[in-house]
Amino acid sequence: MPWPSMSVSQKNGSSTQGDRGAPNPFVGAAFLMSCARITQLPADGLPEIAFAGRSNAGKSSAMNALCGQKQLARVSKTPGRTQLINMFNVPNGRFVDLPGYGFAKVPKDVSQAWGSLIGDYLQGRANLRAIVQIMDIRHPLTDFDVQMLEWAAHRGLRCLVLLTKADKLRFGAAKTALLQVRKALAGLPNVEAQLFSSTSKQGLDDARNTLASCLSATIAGTP
């Protein structure tokens, strides 16, 4: 099933004025658990949206901004610090923070373990409904990013690409980067891309609305 129709601001790369005070659908988000193995995940039918991205792309900051909390997902100054799957309860489902990938200084055996954990979750988790792919707008579409997007397409999952740290570029450069990413992803089904900044709140309302609609549709019985 495709994403809900994009708003005008999403089609144009999202508003540059940040969050305008719309109600947050993820108020009350709370940490649930950390898992080192797939067998430790909750055995229920609640829909889940997984957050994936290269280490230091701003994944934890994006989750905190979406949920309106500063310390919900821990933000580490050391890329590759998160080694577990972290789960958070949100209205109508769960957010799942996957280990960051692609950080060169992580020991090879640890990196392989993370890859196995992410792969097992993406392949075998029936609760998974969508992926939020976090990309630093200055370094988008790494090999790891493309692999993740192709994996999502193979499973028929929806994927929302958030080009984070959009405030680091001038608007024209950010818009150009967005258009280039959208062009590169044009051949993949059920993928949307937008600008996002956890600092300036650019694109925050659009991302919240898209993800809330996804969870609500699943709860209502839409596959």
XYZ file of C-alpha atoms in Angstrom:
223
model
C 0.000 0.000 0.000
C 1.391 3.446 -0.891
C 2.008 6.180 1.634
C -0.840 8.633 2.267
C -0.888 11.451 -0.295
C 1.816 14.051 0.227
C 0.931 17.522 1.377
C 1.909 20.535 -0.703
C 4.823 21.235 1.641
C 6.132 17.694 1.239
C 5.996 17.909 -2.548
C 7.987 21.127 -2.366
C 10.526 19.750 0.092
C 8.660 20.649 3.329
C 8.195 24.007 4.948
C 11.291 26.007 5.825
C 9.525 27.481 8.853
C 9.691 24.399 11.019
C 7.046 23.057 13.370
C 4.032 25.371 13.473
C 2.538 23.907 16.620
C 0.302 21.186 15.165
C -0.753 18.519 17.700
C 1.898 15.850 18.143
C 0.417 12.375 17.468
C 3.271 10.752 19.385
C 2.782 12.487 22.728
C 3.405 10.032 25.542
C 5.990 7.947 23.705
C 7.913 5.845 26.208
C 10.850 3.459 26.215
C 9.758 -0.181 26.259
C 12.822 -2.419 26.061
C 16.207 -3.179 24.515
C 16.831 -6.427 22.667
C 20.038 -8.191 21.666
C 18.211 -11.048 19.939
C 15.042 -11.308 17.859
C 13.648 -13.887 20.283
C 13.452 -11.162 22.937
C 10.995 -9.022 20.938
C 7.363 -8.726 22.104
C 5.113 -11.504 20.810
C 2.064 -9.458 19.886
C 0.533 -7.899 16.792
C 1.250 -4.210 17.373
C 2.518 -2.522 14.191
C 6.076 -1.248 14.233
C 7.949 1.441 12.323
C 11.705 0.893 12.274
C 14.256 3.706 12.155
C 17.430 2.833 10.261
C 20.439 4.841 9.224
C 24.163 5.212 9.079
C 25.851 5.985 12.375
C 25.876 9.720 13.135
C 23.193 10.541 10.539
C 20.906 11.952 13.235
C 18.623 8.976 13.866
C 18.219 9.419 17.620
C 17.738 13.175 17.264
C 15.041 12.603 14.642
C 13.174 10.177 16.901
C 13.361 12.594 19.811
C 12.030 15.436 17.659
C 9.174 13.336 16.288
C 8.113 12.346 19.799
C 8.636 15.817 21.267
C 11.149 14.625 23.846
C 14.806 15.472 24.329
C 16.061 12.246 25.894
C 13.731 9.501 24.652
C 16.361 8.007 22.343
C 19.879 8.498 23.628
C 22.020 10.755 21.467
C 25.653 9.684 21.585
C 28.572 11.777 20.404
C 30.347 8.509 19.585
C 28.991 7.043 16.328
C 28.190 3.343 16.520
C 27.491 3.358 20.266
C 24.010 1.821 19.980
C 24.355 -1.958 19.720
C 20.816 -3.113 20.522
C 17.348 -2.864 19.079
C 15.546 -0.280 21.222
C 11.747 -0.237 21.240
C 9.402 2.600 22.194
C 5.656 2.548 22.721
C 3.778 5.210 20.741
C 0.032 5.625 20.146
C -1.229 2.795 17.895
C 2.098 0.986 17.739
C 5.827 1.121 18.346
C 8.916 2.895 17.076
C 11.956 0.631 16.729
C 15.464 2.110 16.825
C 17.816 -0.195 14.908
C 21.590 -0.151 15.480
C 23.381 2.412 13.341
C 25.446 0.897 10.552
C 28.560 1.637 8.553
C 30.868 3.148 11.176
C 34.434 2.144 10.285
C 35.899 2.221 13.810
C 33.494 -0.392 15.152
C 35.268 -3.777 15.526
C 34.482 -6.125 12.649
C 32.915 -8.808 14.835
C 30.632 -6.233 16.472
C 29.690 -4.784 13.096
C 28.812 -8.256 11.810
C 26.667 -8.904 14.883
C 24.759 -5.655 14.288
C 24.265 -6.581 10.651
C 22.901 -9.970 11.628
C 20.548 -8.411 14.183
C 19.227 -5.846 11.698
C 18.865 -8.478 8.993
C 16.987 -10.888 11.248
C 14.594 -8.138 12.286
C 13.924 -6.872 8.770
C 13.475 -10.345 7.322
C 11.491 -12.039 10.037
C 9.513 -9.447 11.997
C 5.849 -9.722 10.988
C 4.968 -6.581 12.991
C 7.138 -4.380 10.768
C 5.022 -2.062 8.620
C 7.403 0.677 7.494
C 10.975 1.933 7.649
C 12.159 5.468 8.283
C 15.498 5.733 6.506
C 17.667 8.442 8.042
C 20.232 10.039 5.733
C 22.487 13.014 6.387
C 21.529 15.347 3.532
C 25.215 16.104 2.955
C 26.040 12.398 2.439
C 22.912 10.641 1.127
C 22.500 7.283 -0.575
C 25.549 5.455 0.732
C 25.885 1.800 -0.213
C 24.350 0.904 3.144
C 21.392 3.211 2.541
C 20.709 1.743 -0.886
C 20.933 -1.790 0.461
C 18.406 -0.959 3.171
C 15.997 0.614 0.684
C 16.242 -2.365 -1.648
C 15.612 -4.659 1.304
C 12.481 -2.701 2.203
C 11.271 -2.875 -1.392
C 11.873 -6.634 -1.474
C 9.633 -7.052 1.560
C 7.019 -4.690 0.181
C 7.481 -2.244 3.053
C 6.791 1.463 2.933
C 9.847 3.640 3.388
C 10.079 7.296 4.394
C 13.476 8.868 3.739
C 14.288 11.762 6.053
C 17.150 13.891 4.758
C 18.332 15.095 8.137
C 20.422 18.131 9.047
C 18.734 20.089 6.254
C 19.464 23.258 8.224
C 23.167 22.754 7.456
C 22.569 23.677 3.803
C 21.099 26.738 2.166
C 17.547 26.164 0.990
C 18.515 25.983 -2.692
C 21.212 23.386 -2.046
C 18.884 21.375 0.193
C 16.139 21.408 -2.427
C 18.602 20.264 -5.090
C 19.767 17.405 -2.871
C 16.152 16.378 -2.268
C 15.363 16.328 -5.982
C 18.478 14.260 -6.686
C 17.522 11.699 -4.042
C 13.947 11.508 -5.305
C 15.227 10.932 -8.834
C 17.539 8.152 -7.645
C 14.685 6.461 -5.769
C 12.108 6.807 -8.528
C 12.359 3.123 -9.434
C 11.553 1.880 -5.933
C 7.907 1.425 -4.875
C 6.325 3.022 -1.809
C 9.249 5.356 -1.061
C 8.897 9.028 -0.133
C 11.695 11.479 0.643
C 11.581 14.816 2.427
C 13.797 17.398 4.076
C 14.090 17.213 7.846
C 15.875 19.022 10.662
C 15.563 18.155 14.327
C 17.166 21.536 15.113
C 14.978 23.895 13.064
C 11.972 21.495 13.049
C 11.816 21.670 9.268
C 9.606 18.877 7.940
C 8.610 17.758 11.431
C 4.827 18.063 11.064
C 4.843 16.363 7.667
C 6.874 13.426 8.970
C 4.656 13.065 12.028
C 1.497 13.072 9.931
C 2.868 10.500 7.498
C 3.940 8.077 10.224
C 0.790 8.540 12.295
C -1.320 7.819 9.202
C 0.655 4.639 8.605
C 0.052 3.327 12.122
C -3.598 4.380 12.136
C -4.244 2.642 8.808
C -2.663 -0.551 10.116
C -4.698 -0.502 13.334
C -7.841 0.037 11.261
C -7.085 -3.164 9.395
C -5.453 -1.847 6.232
C -2.593 -4.131 5.156
